[in-house]
Amino acid sequence: MPNRKTYDVIVVGARCAGSATAMLLARRGHSVLLLDRDTFPSDMEASTHLIWQGGVARLARWGLLDRLKATNCPAMRNVSLDLGGLVLRGQPPPDGTAAEAYAPRRRALDEVLLEAAQEAGVEFHPSSAVRGLVTTSGRASGVSWVDATGSVFEAGAQQVVGADGPNSIVARAVSAAVQDEHPHLQGIIWSYFGNLPVDGLEFFARPGRMVLAWSTNDGQTLVGSCVRYDDYAELAKDPDAGMRAELLSLTPTLGERVQASQRASRWRTRATQGLRRQASGPGWALVGDAGVTMDPITAAGITNAFRDADLLSDAIHDGLTGSRPLDDVVARFGAERDAVSVPLFEFAREMAKLDPPPQPMIDLFSALPGQQDAIDAYFGVFAQTVPVTRFFAPDNVARIITGANKRASG
Ligand SMILES: Cc1cc2nc3c(=O)[nH]c(=O)nc-3n(C[C@H](O)[C@H](O)[C@H](O)COP(=O)(O)OP(=O)(O)OC[C@H]3O[C@@H](n4cnc5c(N)ncnc54)[C@H](O)[C@@H]3O)c2cc1C
């Protein structure tokens, strides 16, 4: 291939995982090529947009939170979880100064990240669909892609990063091992409404459903429902009628607000699943959904993508500037990712079943009222400011139950 350019790093996929990774590497002086088959700015349809405090903290550290706020995206601090008969209200513990969550439309978020990457010196090519990897002695050493005119290109790099989502071509090209996966457990149905007031993030747990509502850009409110997979196809056939009826019967306080407001777009539907892949191998690594696609019921994917971008860019930087072989240094990323993401993956899988809570969980929920720190900490599991393993550790659960018993007896 004539004029084959080489870079320190090539990143495939330019949304929340890819642009962030490329930006962080370029800010440390590395040459980075970023490719995406999409054009930008563009929306990503399958998203309910929520970035919890753990993700917002990274945007703040990267100097991008003010830009996100400037997209006219409101901050949200309050969280309520209506369990039917019991309503928990609280605020997740902050991550540093990041006390609030945001739910920017992906067009806005992905553009903020991509602009920051380009400002840092990343070379970005839109409309560039990667077709395969170039390998040298069994090690990934570049990619080939085709542009909108059908012309084929190739470039080389010391490190190839797949940030290309659940169907990652990078992962498929290197046959990344699948470490865990689960089939569809639920599907999400959602739309956007004008003039629909919400108090922060509102969740309603109902049998086979998790209904949700929060604010996004331009004065719109996203209303949706995670629907047990057995019921999903039927409800998705005529979502407007089905969702309005369900919201009125299952969550009347929200259903009535929906009836009184203006739907601003069509209903979207998406069945969801989970997949966890090996994080890296010779010359390649996977970030964001390419590596770990979590069922989105906990709205963790964007926050996870930002965490991966930080961890992987640190590892690649150390590998490119240090004396140890790059692949050895990058291999630490998988262990760091999995220490956090495996418990979250399992937590999301359990929630996505939308089964009635088991007795220990009923006991825990029943013990929470009156213990505000514990309610806030439970919401902190979703915000990724309280580790899931710490909250559900037997001694913490016992402390919460004992606290409730003491209140009852005293
Ligand atoms: C219905 C639904 C709702 C969700 N809601 C939330 C939520 O509220 N909060 C949250 O945190 N997460 C949510 N998620 C998850 C979240 O969308 C993902 O975790 C996140 O988008 C992952 O980002 P990413 O950058 O890894 O991949 P993606 O956002 O999937 O981006 C991948 C990019 O790679 C590009 N690409 C793919 N293949 C190629 C190729 N061959 N060549 C070049 N480019 C390529 C694509 O064009 C795309 O731009 C939701 C997911 C679903 C399905």
JSON list of C-alpha atoms in Angstrom, two decimals, residues 12 35 128-134 143-147 150-153 164 169-170 172-173:
[
{"chain": "A", "resi": 12, "resn": "VAL", "atom": "CA", "xyz": [-11.57, 2.81, 15.75]},
{"chain": "A", "resi": 35, "resn": "LEU", "atom": "CA", "xyz": [-11.70, 6.66, 12.49]},
{"chain": "A", "resi": 128, "resn": "SER", "atom": "CA", "xyz": [-14.31, 5.75, 7.36]},
{"chain": "A", "resi": 129, "resn": "ALA", "atom": "CA", "xyz": [-15.47, 2.18, 7.88]},
{"chain": "A", "resi": 130, "resn": "VAL", "atom": "CA", "xyz": [-12.72, -0.07, 9.15]},
{"chain": "A", "resi": 131, "resn": "ARG", "atom": "CA", "xyz": [-12.74, -3.36, 7.28]},
{"chain": "A", "resi": 132, "resn": "GLY", "atom": "CA", "xyz": [-9.91, -5.22, 8.96]},
{"chain": "A", "resi": 133, "resn": "LEU", "atom": "CA", "xyz": [-6.67, -5.19, 10.89]},
{"chain": "A", "resi": 134, "resn": "VAL", "atom": "CA", "xyz": [-3.16, -5.29, 9.52]},
{"chain": "A", "resi": 143, "resn": "VAL", "atom": "CA", "xyz": [-6.01, -1.05, 10.13]},
{"chain": "A", "resi": 144, "resn": "SER", "atom": "CA", "xyz": [-7.53, -0.79, 6.68]},
{"chain": "A", "resi": 145, "resn": "TRP", "atom": "CA", "xyz": [-10.65, 1.19, 5.94]},
{"chain": "A", "resi": 146, "resn": "VAL", "atom": "CA", "xyz": [-12.89, 2.36, 3.14]},
{"chain": "A", "resi": 147, "resn": "ASP", "atom": "CA", "xyz": [-14.21, 5.92, 2.82]},
{"chain": "A", "resi": 150, "resn": "GLY", "atom": "CA", "xyz": [-15.17, 3.47, -1.81]},
{"chain": "A", "resi": 151, "resn": "SER", "atom": "CA", "xyz": [-11.45, 4.25, -1.73]},
{"chain": "A", "resi": 152, "resn": "VAL", "atom": "CA", "xyz": [-9.41, 1.90, 0.44]},
{"chain": "A", "resi": 153, "resn": "PHE", "atom": "CA", "xyz": [-6.79, 3.15, 2.91]},
{"chain": "A", "resi": 164, "resn": "ASP", "atom": "CA", "xyz": [-16.30, 0.44, 17.96]},
{"chain": "A", "resi": 169, "resn": "ILE", "atom": "CA", "xyz": [-14.80, -5.24, 14.09]},
{"chain": "A", "resi": 170, "resn": "VAL", "atom": "CA", "xyz": [-11.52, -4.99, 16.00]},
{"chain": "A", "resi": 172, "resn": "ARG", "atom": "CA", "xyz": [-13.88, -9.89, 15.71]},
{"chain": "A", "resi": 173, "resn": "ALA", "atom": "CA", "xyz": [-10.69, -9.44, 13.69]}
]
